Coordinates of C-alpha atoms in Angstrom, one line a residue:
X72 CA 96.0 95.4 87.1
X73 CA 98.9 93.6 88.8
X74 CA 100.7 95.1 91.9
X75 CA 104.0 94.6 93.4
X76 CA 104.2 95.0 97.1
X77 CA 107.2 95.3 99.8
X78 CA 106.9 96.1 103.4
X79 CA 104.1 98.7 103.8
X80 CA 104.5 99.8 100.2
X81 CA 102.2 98.3 97.5
X82 CA 102.3 99.8 93.9
X83 CA 100.6 99.3 90.8
X84 CA 102.4 98.0 87.9
X85 CA 101.1 99.9 84.8
X86 CA 101.7 98.5 81.1
X87 CA 105.0 98.9 80.1
X88 CA 108.2 98.6 82.3
X89 CA 108.8 99.3 86.0
X90 CA 112.4 99.6 86.9
X91 CA 113.3 98.7 90.6
X92 CA 116.5 99.9 92.1
X93 CA 118.3 102.5 93.9
X94 CA 119.5 105.0 91.3
X95 CA 117.6 108.0 89.9
X96 CA 116.6 106.0 86.8
X97 CA 114.5 103.7 88.9
X98 CA 110.7 103.9 88.6
X99 CA 110.6 102.6 92.0
X100 CA 113.7 103.8 93.9
X101 CA 114.5 102.3 97.3
X102 CA 117.4 103.9 98.7
X103 CA 118.1 101.5 101.7
X104 CA 117.8 98.1 100.4
X105 CA 121.2 97.1 98.9
X106 CA 119.9 97.5 95.3
X107 CA 121.8 98.4 92.4
X108 CA 121.1 101.7 90.6
X109 CA 119.1 99.5 88.2
X110 CA 118.4 96.1 89.9
X111 CA 115.4 94.5 88.0
X112 CA 112.4 95.4 86.0
X113 CA 108.8 94.0 85.4
X114 CA 107.5 94.2 82.0
X115 CA 103.6 94.2 82.1
X116 CA 102.5 93.4 78.6
X117 CA 99.0 94.7 76.9
X118 CA 95.8 92.7 77.4
X119 CA 96.3 88.9 78.0
X120 CA 99.8 88.5 78.7
X121 CA 101.8 87.7 81.9
X122 CA 104.0 90.0 83.5
X123 CA 107.8 89.2 83.3
X124 CA 110.6 89.9 85.6
X125 CA 114.3 90.4 84.5
X126 CA 117.4 91.4 86.3
X127 CA 118.5 94.6 84.9
X128 CA 122.1 93.6 84.4
X129 CA 124.0 90.5 84.9
X130 CA 125.6 91.8 87.9
X131 CA 122.3 92.2 89.5
X132 CA 121.0 88.9 91.6
X133 CA 117.3 88.4 91.8
X134 CA 115.5 85.2 93.2
X135 CA 112.0 84.4 92.7
X136 CA 110.5 81.8 95.2
X137 CA 114.0 81.1 96.2
X138 CA 115.3 80.4 92.8
X139 CA 117.7 82.6 90.7
X140 CA 116.3 84.5 87.8
X141 CA 118.0 83.2 84.7
X142 CA 119.1 86.0 82.1
X143 CA 115.9 85.5 79.8
X144 CA 113.7 86.3 82.9
X145 CA 110.7 84.7 84.5
X146 CA 106.9 85.0 84.2
X147 CA 105.2 86.1 87.3
X148 CA 102.3 84.3 88.9
X149 CA 100.1 85.8 91.9
X150 CA 102.0 85.4 95.3
X151 CA 105.5 85.0 93.8
X152 CA 108.1 86.1 96.4
X153 CA 110.9 88.3 94.8
X154 CA 114.1 88.6 96.6
X155 CA 116.5 91.7 95.5
X156 CA 119.5 92.9 97.8
X157 CA 117.7 93.1 101.3
X158 CA 114.3 93.8 99.9
X159 CA 111.4 91.1 99.4
X160 CA 108.6 91.8 97.1
X161 CA 105.3 90.0 96.4
X162 CA 103.7 89.9 93.2
X163 CA 100.0 90.3 93.1
X164 CA 97.4 89.8 90.3
X165 CA 94.9 91.4 92.5
X166 CA 95.6 92.8 96.1
X167 CA 92.2 91.5 97.4
X168 CA 92.9 87.9 96.2
X169 CA 94.3 85.8 99.3
X170 CA 97.9 84.9 98.9
X171 CA 98.8 80.9 98.3
X172 CA 99.8 79.2 101.4
X173 CA 103.2 78.6 99.9
X174 CA 103.5 82.6 99.6
X175 CA 102.7 83.0 103.3
X176 CA 105.1 80.3 104.5
X177 CA 107.8 82.2 102.3
X178 CA 107.2 85.3 104.0
X179 CA 107.6 84.1 107.4
X180 CA 110.8 81.9 106.6
X181 CA 113.1 84.4 105.0
X182 CA 116.0 82.2 103.3
X183 CA 119.6 83.5 103.3
X184 CA 121.7 83.3 100.2
X185 CA 125.4 82.8 99.8
X186 CA 126.3 84.9 96.7
X187 CA 129.4 83.8 94.7
X188 CA 130.3 87.4 93.3
X189 CA 133.0 85.9 90.5
X190 CA 130.4 83.5 89.2
X191 CA 127.3 85.8 89.9
X192 CA 125.4 82.8 91.4
X193 CA 123.1 82.7 94.7
X194 CA 123.1 79.7 96.5
X195 CA 120.1 79.3 99.0
X196 CA 121.0 78.5 102.4
X197 CA 118.2 76.3 103.3
X198 CA 119.7 73.9 106.0
X199 CA 120.2 74.9 109.6
X200 CA 124.0 74.2 109.2
X201 CA 126.0 74.6 106.0
X202 CA 129.5 73.9 105.4
X203 CA 131.6 75.9 103.1
X204 CA 134.8 74.6 101.7
X205 CA 136.1 71.4 100.0
X206 CA 136.9 69.5 103.4
X207 CA 134.3 67.3 104.9

């Protein structure tokens, strides 16, 4: 059974949809993480399928391993790091299985994002210095 973990809270993802957000309709409600009422969902299929993460709306920006999730969603792999609002989650196939080295490094190095609200795009700020604007 797969799990989703954030800080000191790890939850089992049962078959079907788990909705993460700040609203009353959310299956997993986080009120202090700058999330939309319905921010993203993880759908766990029956036997043999990979869980799939999708933003709950076009306004919700969600990143997996530093890349923005497209509207069609993304299949999750063990150790994937999910960023939504100010919260970071880790997807686990098995909580006893070690995390890949890339996940451990990603958890230590928390990237920042510049969000274009108008275009609903998140740009990772991966360099020490980032210039913003048209001039050099």
